[in-house]
Coordinates of C-alpha atoms and ligand atoms in Angstrom, one line a residue:
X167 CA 18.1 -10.1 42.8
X168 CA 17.0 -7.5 40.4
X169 CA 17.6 -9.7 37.1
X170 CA 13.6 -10.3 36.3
X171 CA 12.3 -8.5 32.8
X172 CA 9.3 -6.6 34.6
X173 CA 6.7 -4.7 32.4
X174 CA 4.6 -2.7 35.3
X175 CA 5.7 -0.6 38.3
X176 CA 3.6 0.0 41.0
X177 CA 4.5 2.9 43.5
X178 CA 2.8 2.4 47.5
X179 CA 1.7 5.0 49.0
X180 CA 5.0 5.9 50.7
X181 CA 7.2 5.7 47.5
X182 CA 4.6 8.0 45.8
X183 CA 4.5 10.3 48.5
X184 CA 8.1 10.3 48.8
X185 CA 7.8 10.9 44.8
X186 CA 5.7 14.1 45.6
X187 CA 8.4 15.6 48.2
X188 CA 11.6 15.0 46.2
X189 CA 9.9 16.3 43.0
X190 CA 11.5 15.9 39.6
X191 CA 15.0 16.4 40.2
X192 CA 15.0 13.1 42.8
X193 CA 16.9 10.4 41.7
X194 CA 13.5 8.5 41.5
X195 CA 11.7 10.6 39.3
X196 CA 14.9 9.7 37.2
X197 CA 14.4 6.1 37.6
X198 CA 10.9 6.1 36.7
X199 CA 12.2 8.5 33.7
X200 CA 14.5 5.6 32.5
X201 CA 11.9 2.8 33.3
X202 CA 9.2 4.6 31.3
X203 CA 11.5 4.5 28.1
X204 CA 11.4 0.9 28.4
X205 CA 8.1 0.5 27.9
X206 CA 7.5 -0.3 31.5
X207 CA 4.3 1.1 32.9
X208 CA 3.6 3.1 35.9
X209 CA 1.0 2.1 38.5
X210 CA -0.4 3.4 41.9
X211 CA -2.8 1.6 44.0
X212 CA -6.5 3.0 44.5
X213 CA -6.8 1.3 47.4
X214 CA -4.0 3.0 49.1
X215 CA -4.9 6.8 48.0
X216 CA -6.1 7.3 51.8
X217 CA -2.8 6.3 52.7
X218 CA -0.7 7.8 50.2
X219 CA -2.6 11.0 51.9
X220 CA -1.2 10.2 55.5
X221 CA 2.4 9.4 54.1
X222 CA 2.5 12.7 52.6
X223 CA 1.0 14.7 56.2
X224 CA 4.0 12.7 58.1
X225 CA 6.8 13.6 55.5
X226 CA 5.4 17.1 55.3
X227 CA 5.9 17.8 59.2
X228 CA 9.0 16.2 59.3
X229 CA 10.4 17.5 55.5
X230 CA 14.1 18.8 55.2
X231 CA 14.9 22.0 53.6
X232 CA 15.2 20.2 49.9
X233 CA 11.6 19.3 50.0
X234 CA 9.0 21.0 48.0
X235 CA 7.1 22.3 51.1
X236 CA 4.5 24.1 48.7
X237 CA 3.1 21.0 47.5
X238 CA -0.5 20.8 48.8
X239 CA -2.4 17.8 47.1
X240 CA -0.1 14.5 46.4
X241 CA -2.6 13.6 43.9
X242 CA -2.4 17.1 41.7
X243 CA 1.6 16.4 42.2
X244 CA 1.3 13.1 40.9
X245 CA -0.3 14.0 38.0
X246 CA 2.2 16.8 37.0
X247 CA 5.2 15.3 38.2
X248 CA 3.9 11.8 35.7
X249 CA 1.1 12.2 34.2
X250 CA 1.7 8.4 32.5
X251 CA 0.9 7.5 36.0
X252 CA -2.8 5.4 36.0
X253 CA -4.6 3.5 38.8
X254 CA -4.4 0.6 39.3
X255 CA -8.4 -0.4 40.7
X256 CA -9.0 -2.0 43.8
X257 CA -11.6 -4.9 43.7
X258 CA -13.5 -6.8 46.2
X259 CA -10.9 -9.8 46.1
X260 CA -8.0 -7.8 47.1
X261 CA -9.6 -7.6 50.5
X262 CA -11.3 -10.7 51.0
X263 CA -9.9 -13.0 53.6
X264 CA -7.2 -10.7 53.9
X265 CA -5.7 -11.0 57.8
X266 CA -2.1 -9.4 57.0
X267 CA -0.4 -7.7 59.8
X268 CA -0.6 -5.2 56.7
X269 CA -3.5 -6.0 55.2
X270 CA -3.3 -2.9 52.3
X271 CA 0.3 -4.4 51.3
X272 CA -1.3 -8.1 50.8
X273 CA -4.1 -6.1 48.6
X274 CA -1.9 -4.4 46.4
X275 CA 0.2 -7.6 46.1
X276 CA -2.7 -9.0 44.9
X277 CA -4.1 -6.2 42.7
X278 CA -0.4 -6.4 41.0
X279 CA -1.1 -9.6 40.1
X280 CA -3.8 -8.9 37.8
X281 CA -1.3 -6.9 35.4
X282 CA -0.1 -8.0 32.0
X283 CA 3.9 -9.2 32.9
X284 CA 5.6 -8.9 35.6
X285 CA 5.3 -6.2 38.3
X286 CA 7.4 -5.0 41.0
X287 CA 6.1 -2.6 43.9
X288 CA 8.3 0.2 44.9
X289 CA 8.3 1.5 48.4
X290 CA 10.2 3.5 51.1
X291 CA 8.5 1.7 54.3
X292 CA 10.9 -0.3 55.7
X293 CA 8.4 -3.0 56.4
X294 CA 7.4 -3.6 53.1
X295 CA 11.1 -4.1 52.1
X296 CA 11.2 -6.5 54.7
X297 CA 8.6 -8.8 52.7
X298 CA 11.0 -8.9 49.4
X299 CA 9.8 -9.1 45.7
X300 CA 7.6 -8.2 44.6
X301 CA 8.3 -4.8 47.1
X302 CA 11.5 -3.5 46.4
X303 CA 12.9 -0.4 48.3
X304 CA 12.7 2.9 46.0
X305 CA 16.6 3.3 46.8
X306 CA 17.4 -0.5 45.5
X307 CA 15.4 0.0 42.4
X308 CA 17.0 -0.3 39.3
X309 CA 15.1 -0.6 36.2
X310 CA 16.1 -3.9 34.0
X311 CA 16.9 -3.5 30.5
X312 CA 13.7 -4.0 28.1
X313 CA 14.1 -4.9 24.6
X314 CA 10.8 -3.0 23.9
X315 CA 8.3 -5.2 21.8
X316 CA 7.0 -4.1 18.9
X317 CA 2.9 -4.8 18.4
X318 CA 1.0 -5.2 15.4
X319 CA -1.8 -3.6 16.9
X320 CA -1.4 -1.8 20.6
X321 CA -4.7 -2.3 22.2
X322 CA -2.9 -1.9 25.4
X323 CA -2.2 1.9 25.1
X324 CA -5.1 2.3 23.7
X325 CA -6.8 0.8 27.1
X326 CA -4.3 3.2 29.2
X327 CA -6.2 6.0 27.6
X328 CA -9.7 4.9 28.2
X329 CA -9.4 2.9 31.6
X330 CA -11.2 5.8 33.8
X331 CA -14.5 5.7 31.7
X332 CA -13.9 2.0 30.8
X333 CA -14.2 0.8 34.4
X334 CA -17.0 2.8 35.0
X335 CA -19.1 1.8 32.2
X336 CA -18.5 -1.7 32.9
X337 CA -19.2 -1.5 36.6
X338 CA -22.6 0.1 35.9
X339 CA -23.5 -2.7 33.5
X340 CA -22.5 -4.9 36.5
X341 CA -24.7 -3.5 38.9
X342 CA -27.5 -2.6 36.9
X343 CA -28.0 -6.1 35.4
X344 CA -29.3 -5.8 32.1
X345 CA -26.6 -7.7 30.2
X346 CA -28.7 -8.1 27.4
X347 CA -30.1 -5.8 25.5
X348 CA -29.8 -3.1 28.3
X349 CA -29.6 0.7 27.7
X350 CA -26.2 0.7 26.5
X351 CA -27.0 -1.1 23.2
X352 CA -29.8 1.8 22.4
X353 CA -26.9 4.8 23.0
X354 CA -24.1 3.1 21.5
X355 CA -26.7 2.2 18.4
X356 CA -27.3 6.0 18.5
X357 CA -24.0 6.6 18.0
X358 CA -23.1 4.3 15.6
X359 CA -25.9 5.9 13.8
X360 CA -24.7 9.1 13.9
X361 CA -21.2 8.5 13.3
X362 CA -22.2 6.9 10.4
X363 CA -25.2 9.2 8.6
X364 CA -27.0 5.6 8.4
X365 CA -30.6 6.1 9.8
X366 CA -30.6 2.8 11.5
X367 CA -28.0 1.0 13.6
X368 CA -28.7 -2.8 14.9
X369 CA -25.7 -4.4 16.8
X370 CA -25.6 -8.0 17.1
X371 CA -23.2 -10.5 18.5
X372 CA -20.3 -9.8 15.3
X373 CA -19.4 -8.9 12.0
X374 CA -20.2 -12.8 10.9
X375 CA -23.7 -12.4 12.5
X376 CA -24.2 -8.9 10.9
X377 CA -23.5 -10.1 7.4
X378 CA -26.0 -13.3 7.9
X379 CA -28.7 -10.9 9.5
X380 CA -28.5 -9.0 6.4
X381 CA -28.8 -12.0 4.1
X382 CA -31.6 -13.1 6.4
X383 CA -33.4 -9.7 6.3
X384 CA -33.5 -9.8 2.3
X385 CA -34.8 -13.3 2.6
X386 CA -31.9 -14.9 0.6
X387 CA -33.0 -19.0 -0.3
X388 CA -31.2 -21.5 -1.2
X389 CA -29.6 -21.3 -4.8
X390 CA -29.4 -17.4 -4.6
X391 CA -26.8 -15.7 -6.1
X392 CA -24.2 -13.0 -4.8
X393 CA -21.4 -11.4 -6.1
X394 CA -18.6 -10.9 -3.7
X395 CA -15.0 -10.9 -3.6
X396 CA -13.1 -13.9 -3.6
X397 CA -10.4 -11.8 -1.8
X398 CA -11.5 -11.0 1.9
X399 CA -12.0 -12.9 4.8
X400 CA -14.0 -16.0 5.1
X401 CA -17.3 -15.0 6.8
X402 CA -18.0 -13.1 3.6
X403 CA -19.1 -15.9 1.6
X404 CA -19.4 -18.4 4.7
X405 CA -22.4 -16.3 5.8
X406 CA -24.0 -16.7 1.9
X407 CA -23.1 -20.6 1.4
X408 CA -24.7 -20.8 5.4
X409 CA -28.1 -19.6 4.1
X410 CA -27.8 -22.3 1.1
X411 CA -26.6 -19.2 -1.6
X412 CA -24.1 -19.5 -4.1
X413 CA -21.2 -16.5 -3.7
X414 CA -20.4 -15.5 -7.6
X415 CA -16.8 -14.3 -7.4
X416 CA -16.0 -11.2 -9.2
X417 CA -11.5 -10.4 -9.5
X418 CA -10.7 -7.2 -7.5
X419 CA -9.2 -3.7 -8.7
X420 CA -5.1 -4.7 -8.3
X421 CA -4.5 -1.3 -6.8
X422 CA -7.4 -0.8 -4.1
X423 CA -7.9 -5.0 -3.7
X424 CA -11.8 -3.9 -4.0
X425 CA -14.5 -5.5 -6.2
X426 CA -13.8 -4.3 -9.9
X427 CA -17.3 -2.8 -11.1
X428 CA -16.5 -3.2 -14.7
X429 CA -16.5 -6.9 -14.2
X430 CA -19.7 -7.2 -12.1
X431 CA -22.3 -6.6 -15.2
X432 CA -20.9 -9.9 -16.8
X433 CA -21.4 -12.2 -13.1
X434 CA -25.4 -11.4 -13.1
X435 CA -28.0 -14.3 -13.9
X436 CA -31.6 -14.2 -13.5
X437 CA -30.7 -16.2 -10.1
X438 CA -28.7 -13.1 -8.7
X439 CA -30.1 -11.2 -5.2
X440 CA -27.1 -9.2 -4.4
X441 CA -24.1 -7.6 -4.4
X442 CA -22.2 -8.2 -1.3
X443 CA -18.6 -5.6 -2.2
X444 CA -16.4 -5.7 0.6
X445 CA -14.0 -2.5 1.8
X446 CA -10.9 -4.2 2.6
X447 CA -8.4 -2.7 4.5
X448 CA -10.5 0.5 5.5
X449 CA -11.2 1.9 2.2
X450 CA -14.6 1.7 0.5
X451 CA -15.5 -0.2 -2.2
X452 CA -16.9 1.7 -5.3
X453 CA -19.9 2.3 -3.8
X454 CA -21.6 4.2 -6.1
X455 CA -20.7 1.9 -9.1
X456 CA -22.1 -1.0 -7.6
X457 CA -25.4 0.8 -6.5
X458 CA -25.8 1.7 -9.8
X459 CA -25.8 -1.6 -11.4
X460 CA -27.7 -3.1 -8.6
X461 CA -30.3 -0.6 -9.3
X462 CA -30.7 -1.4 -12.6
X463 CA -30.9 -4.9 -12.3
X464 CA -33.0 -4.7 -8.8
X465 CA -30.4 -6.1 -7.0
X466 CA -29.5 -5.2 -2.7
X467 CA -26.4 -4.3 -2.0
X468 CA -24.9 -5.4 1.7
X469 CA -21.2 -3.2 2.1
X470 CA -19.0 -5.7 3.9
X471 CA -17.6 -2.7 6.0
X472 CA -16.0 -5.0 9.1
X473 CA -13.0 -3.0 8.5
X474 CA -14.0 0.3 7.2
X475 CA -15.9 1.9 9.9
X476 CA -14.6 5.4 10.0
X477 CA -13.8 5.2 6.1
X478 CA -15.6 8.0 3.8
X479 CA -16.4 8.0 0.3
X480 CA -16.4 10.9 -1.8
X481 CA -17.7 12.9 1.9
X482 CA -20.6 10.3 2.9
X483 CA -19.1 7.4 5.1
X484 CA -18.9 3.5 4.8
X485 CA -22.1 1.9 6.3
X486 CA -24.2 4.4 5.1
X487 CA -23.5 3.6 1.3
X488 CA -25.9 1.3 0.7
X489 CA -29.4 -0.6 1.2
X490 CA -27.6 -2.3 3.9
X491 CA -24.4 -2.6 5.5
X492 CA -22.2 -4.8 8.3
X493 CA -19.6 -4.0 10.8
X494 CA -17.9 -5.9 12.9
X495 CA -16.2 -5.3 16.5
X496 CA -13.8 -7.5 16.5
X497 CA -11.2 -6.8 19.0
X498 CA -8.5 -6.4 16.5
X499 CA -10.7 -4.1 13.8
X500 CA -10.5 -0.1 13.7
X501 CA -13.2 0.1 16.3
X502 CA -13.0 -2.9 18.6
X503 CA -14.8 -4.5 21.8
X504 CA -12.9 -6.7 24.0
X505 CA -14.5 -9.9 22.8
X506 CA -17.2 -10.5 19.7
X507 CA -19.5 -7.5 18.2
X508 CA -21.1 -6.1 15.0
X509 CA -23.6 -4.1 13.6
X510 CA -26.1 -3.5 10.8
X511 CA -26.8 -0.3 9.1
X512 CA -29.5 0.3 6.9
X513 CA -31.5 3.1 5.3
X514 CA -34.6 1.7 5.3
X515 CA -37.1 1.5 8.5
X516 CA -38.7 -1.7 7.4
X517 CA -35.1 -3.5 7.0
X518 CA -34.3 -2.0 10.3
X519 CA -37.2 -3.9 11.9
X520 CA -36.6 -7.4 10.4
X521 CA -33.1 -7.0 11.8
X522 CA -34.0 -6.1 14.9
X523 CA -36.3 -9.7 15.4
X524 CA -33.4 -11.4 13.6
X525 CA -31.5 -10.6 16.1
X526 CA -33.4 -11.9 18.0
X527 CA -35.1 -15.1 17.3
X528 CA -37.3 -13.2 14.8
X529 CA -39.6 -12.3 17.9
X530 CA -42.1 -9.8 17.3
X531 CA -43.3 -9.8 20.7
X532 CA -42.2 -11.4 24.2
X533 CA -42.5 -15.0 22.8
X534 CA -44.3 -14.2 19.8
X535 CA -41.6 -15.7 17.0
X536 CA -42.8 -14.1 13.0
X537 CA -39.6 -15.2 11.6
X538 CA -36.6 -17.8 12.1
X539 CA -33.8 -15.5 13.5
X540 CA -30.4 -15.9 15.3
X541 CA -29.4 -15.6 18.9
X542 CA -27.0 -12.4 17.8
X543 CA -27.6 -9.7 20.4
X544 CA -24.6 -7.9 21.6
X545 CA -24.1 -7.9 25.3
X546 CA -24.4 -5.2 27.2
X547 CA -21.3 -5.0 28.6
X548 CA -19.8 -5.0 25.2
X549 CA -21.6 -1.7 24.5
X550 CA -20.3 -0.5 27.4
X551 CA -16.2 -0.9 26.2
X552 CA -17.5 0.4 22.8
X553 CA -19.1 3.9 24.2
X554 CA -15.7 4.1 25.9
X555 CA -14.1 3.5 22.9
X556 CA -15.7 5.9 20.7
X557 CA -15.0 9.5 22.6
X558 CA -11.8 8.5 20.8
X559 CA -12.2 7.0 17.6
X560 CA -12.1 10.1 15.9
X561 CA -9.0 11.2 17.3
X562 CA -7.5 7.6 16.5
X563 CA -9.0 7.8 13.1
X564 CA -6.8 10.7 12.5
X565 CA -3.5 9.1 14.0
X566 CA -4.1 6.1 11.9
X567 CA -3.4 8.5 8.7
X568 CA -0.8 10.2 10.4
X569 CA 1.1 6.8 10.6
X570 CA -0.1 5.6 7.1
X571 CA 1.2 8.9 5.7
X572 CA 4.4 8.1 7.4
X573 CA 4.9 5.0 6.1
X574 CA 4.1 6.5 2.3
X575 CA 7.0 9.2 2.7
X576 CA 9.3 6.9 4.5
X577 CA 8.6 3.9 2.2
X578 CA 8.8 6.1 -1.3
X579 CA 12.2 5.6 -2.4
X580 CA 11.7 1.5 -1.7
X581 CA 8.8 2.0 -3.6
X582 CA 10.1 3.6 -6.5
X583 CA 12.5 0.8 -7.1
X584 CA 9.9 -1.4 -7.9
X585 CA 10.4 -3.9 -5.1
X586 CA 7.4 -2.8 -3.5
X587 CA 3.8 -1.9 -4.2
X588 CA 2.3 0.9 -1.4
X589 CA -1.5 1.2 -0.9
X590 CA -3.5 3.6 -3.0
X591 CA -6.2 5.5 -1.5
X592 CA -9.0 6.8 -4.4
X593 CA -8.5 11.1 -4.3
X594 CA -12.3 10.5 -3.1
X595 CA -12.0 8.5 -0.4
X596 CA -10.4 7.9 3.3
X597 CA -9.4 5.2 4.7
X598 CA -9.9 3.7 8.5
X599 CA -6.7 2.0 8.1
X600 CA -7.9 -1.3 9.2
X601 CA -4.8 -3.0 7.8
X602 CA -1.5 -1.2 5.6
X603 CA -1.1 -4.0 3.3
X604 CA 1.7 -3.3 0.6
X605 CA 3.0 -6.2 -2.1
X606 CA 6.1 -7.7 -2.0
X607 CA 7.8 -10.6 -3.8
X608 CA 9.5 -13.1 -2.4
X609 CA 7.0 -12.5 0.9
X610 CA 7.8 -15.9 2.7
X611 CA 11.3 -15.0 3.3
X612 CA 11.1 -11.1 4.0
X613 CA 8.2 -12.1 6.5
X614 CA 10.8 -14.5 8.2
X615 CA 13.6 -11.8 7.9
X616 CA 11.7 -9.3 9.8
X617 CA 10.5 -11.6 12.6
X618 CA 13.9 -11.9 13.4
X619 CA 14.1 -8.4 13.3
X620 CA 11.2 -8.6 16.2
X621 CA 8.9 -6.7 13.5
X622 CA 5.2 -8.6 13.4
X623 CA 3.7 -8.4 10.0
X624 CA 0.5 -10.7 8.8
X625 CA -0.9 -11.7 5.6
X626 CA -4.4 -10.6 4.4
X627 CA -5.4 -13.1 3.0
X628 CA -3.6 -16.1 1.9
X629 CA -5.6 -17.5 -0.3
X630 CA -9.0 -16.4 -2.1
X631 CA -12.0 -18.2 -1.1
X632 CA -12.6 -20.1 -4.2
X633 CA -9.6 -22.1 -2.7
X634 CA -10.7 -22.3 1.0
X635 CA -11.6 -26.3 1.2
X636 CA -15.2 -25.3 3.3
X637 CA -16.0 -23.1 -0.1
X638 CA -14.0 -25.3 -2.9
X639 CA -15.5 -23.6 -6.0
X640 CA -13.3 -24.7 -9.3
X641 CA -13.6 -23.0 -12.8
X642 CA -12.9 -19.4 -10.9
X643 CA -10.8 -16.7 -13.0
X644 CA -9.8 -14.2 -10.7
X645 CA -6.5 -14.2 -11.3
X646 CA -5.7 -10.2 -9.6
X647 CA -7.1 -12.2 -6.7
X648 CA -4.9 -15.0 -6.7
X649 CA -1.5 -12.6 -7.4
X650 CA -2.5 -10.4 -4.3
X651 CA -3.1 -13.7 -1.7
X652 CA 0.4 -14.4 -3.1
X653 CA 1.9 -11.3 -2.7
X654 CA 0.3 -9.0 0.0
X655 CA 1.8 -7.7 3.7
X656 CA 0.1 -6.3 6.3
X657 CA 3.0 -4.2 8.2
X658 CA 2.3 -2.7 12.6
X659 CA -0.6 0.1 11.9
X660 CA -2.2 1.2 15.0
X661 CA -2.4 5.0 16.1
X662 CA 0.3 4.6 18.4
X663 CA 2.9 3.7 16.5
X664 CA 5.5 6.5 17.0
X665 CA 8.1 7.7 14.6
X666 CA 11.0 6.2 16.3
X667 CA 9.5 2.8 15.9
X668 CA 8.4 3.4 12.2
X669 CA 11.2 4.1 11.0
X670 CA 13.1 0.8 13.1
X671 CA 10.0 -1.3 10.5
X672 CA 10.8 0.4 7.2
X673 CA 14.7 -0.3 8.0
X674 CA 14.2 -3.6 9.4
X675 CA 12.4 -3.8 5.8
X676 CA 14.7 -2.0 4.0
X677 CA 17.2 -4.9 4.9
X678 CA 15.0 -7.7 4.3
X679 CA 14.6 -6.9 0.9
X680 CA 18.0 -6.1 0.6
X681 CA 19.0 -9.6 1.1
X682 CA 15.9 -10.9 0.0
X683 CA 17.5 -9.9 -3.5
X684 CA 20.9 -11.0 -2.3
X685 CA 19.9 -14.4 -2.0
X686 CA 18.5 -15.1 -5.4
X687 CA 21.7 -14.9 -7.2
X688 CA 20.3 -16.7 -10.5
X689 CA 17.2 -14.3 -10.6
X690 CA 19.9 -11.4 -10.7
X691 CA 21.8 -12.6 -13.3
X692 CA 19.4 -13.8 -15.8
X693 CA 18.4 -9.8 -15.3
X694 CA 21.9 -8.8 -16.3
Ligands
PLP991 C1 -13.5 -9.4 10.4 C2 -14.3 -9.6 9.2 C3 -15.5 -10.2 9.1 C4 -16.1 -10.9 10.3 O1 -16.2 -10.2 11.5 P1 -16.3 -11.0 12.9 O2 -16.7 -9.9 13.8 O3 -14.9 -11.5 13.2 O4 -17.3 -12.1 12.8 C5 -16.2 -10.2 7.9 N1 -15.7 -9.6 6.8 C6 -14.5 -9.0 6.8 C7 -14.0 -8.4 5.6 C8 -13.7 -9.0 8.0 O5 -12.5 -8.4 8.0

């Protein structure tokens, strides 16, 4: 019976009190020990905690002399005895229509179902055992093998971490009803602000919306010029050919994949607004450079920070760098909703306000439209996942260098050979780690070798947008741009990776280059 791959455990109340009597030398505790190492993850019910308490009065007048008899609150137990234990919530649905003999076993069936993979519930009333899978008795259970799956990005752990303050925030959101623009979007603005040193902070609906805001608050018209990079991700330039401008691509510095300032002098006309430098990968762009020469030539500059929130440069921090600058929320970026955000940053109180009708419809007033704007609020409940999100986004900032300073020691001899190029972080700046994006040759096949090695990687970007068929702009000599789209990797970076599981990529990497070379016999000896 007990064949299935399952991913979540959920104890009842009677195998979790059971849990709390036998303590950690019960050959439960052991089985949860071995299922934790898979990967599996370990549940109780909310809706049961009144009835975990009367499992634990009954086994506590009728415990043996093994029992732990001093134990006086199964919940403080719980917590020592696992502390990767979380609760699983009860919602109104797990109730609803419910006319079980045992109602609370039909609700946590139900709650079980809302995890991610499989779940089996473990319990020790003999009644429940009775029903079958997905209740399985907590002296039949035997925990499948797992081949654990490695991510490219681990939101999921990430989510363990935050659930508590999570589900509150969005149940507040529920019940208070303000979806849009409700109180949330002022304190996590607030935030944002402050995290940031910008003065102003304007979330909208995502990183797209933030960079055409921006273009929209400077009043870009048709056959406007910006300099951007060619090498970034579509909405960069999408958001300027949108609005009718003309993106003027400068080549990028090889090492940091940024906008080369020595080029951009060179790229202005008289028709040029802006400077538009992205910070790829989590590290700024050189800020001050660019300023500089936008200054001179009274230009605005609009950082492209959608994946270097977090980043500083030379102490100050991405988003505050500039006349203006855009984030986005995307689920996937350093700090991430669950579903579509942004936000502008600027220094300047008058910019602040034009975003701010932007935004929304360009309304000055209740129905009173000044300008042309966008629909591009952020919701509320968006707002909500993000507070939750940032308590920890400076303690994942840090993790994220811990595992990119990993990757640099483990990867150096590899590196030193020549077969592959690591990131380079300027002495002045630190990276949010959005992406850790080395060059390889050859990429194709070492991608393919290492997917069979179940190690995701992902290329940033594959091709520059001169030669994206939407933006088809011929007579473009970037070539450092074109030689990274051909050679870039992204590898797993997320602040839980954990060493083990490092070192099982740089191996699995190792050995893909390793017969990478192998397999290009002619290359080898035309070298020798
Ligand atoms: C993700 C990203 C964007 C767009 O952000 P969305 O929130 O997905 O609209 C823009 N520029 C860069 C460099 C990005 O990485």
């Amino acid at each position: 019976m007990i064949t299935a791959s399952i991913k979540n455990l959920v104890l009842d109340a009677s195998a979790a009190s059971f849990l709390c009597m036998q303590g950690d030398q019960s050959e439960l505790n052991r089985t949860l020990n071995s299922a934790q190492k898979k990967g599996i993850r370990i549940w109780t019910y909310a809706g049961e905690y009144a009835d975990l308490l009367r499992w634990f009065k009954v086994e506590k007048q009728h415990g043996s002399p093994s029992e732990d008899l001093s134990v006086v609150s199964p919940l403080k137990k719980l917590e020592q005895l696992r502390p990767e234990i979380q609760w699983l919530s009860a919602l109104t649905g797990d109730l609803q229509g419910n006319d079980d003999p045992d109602p609370i076993a039909l609700a946590l069936t139900r709650a079980a179902t809302r995890l991610s993979g499989q779940a089996w519930i473990a319990t020790a009333d003999q009644s429940r055992v009775q029903r079958g899978v997905p209740f399985v008795a907590v002296e039949d259970l035997v925990i499948p093998g797992l081949r654990s799956q490695i991510r490219f990005i681990d939101l999921e752990t990430q989510q363990d971490r935050i659930r508590t303050d999570l589900e509150e925030g969005i149940h507040r959101v529920l019940h208070h009803g303000r979806y849009v623009l409700g109180d949330e979007i002022d304190q996590l603005e607030a935030q944002l602000a402050e995290m940031s040193g910008a003065p102003h902070c304007i979330c909208v609906s995502s990183g797209t919306d933030a960079l055409l805001a921006a273009l929209m608050a400077i009043e870009l018209k048709p056959g406007d010029e910006v300099i951007t990079s060619p090498f970034t991700f579509f909405s960069t330039a999408e958001t300027i050919a949108l609005l009718g401008g003309v993106p003027i691509y400068v080549d990028i510095d090889p090492e940091t994949f940024n906008l080369d300032p020595g080029r951009i002098d060179a790229a202005i006309s008289p028709r040029t607004r802006a400077i538009m430098p992205v910070s790829l990968y989590g590290q700024c762009a050189e800020m001050d450079e660019i300023n500089a020469i936008a200054r001179h030539h009274t230009l605005r500059v609009i950082e492209d920070a959608a994946q270097s929130f977090g980043a500083s440069f030379h102490g100050r921090r991405s988003c505050a760098l500039s006349d203006l600058a855009c984030t986005s929320f995307f689920p996937a970026k350093p700090l991430g909703a669950y579903g579509d955000g942004g936000a502008c940053f600027t220094q300047d109180a008058s910019l602040a306000n034009r975003l701010r009708q932007i935004r929304d419809h360009g309304q000055e007033g209740r129905y009173h439209h000044t300008t042309l704007g966008i629909n591009g609020r952020l919701d509320t409940i968006q707002a909500a996942v993000l507070i939750a999100k940032l308590k920890i986004f400076p303690d994942e900032t840090v993790a994220r260098q811990r595992v990119a300073d990993r990757y640099a020691e483990l990867l150096a001899d590899l590196a030193e050979t020549g077969c592959i190029t690591l990131p380079v972080v300027r002495s002045y700046n630190t990276s949010s780690w959005a992406q850790y994006t080395i060059r390889v040759a050859d990429r194709e096949g070492i991608q393919q070798r290492l997917a069979e090695q179940g190690i995701p990687s992902a290329v940033h970007y594959p091709a520059p947008l001169y030669d994206q068929p939407a933006l088809l702009q011929s007579g473009q000599d970037c070539p450092e741009s074109d030689r990274a789209a051909r050679e870039v990797l992204s590898l797993p970076m997320h602040p839980y990776l954990d060493d083990a599981t490092q070192l099982k990529i740089v191996q699995s990497l190792q050995e893909a280059l390793a017969s990478s070379a192998g397999i290009q016999p002619e290359a080898a000896a035309q070298e020798a």
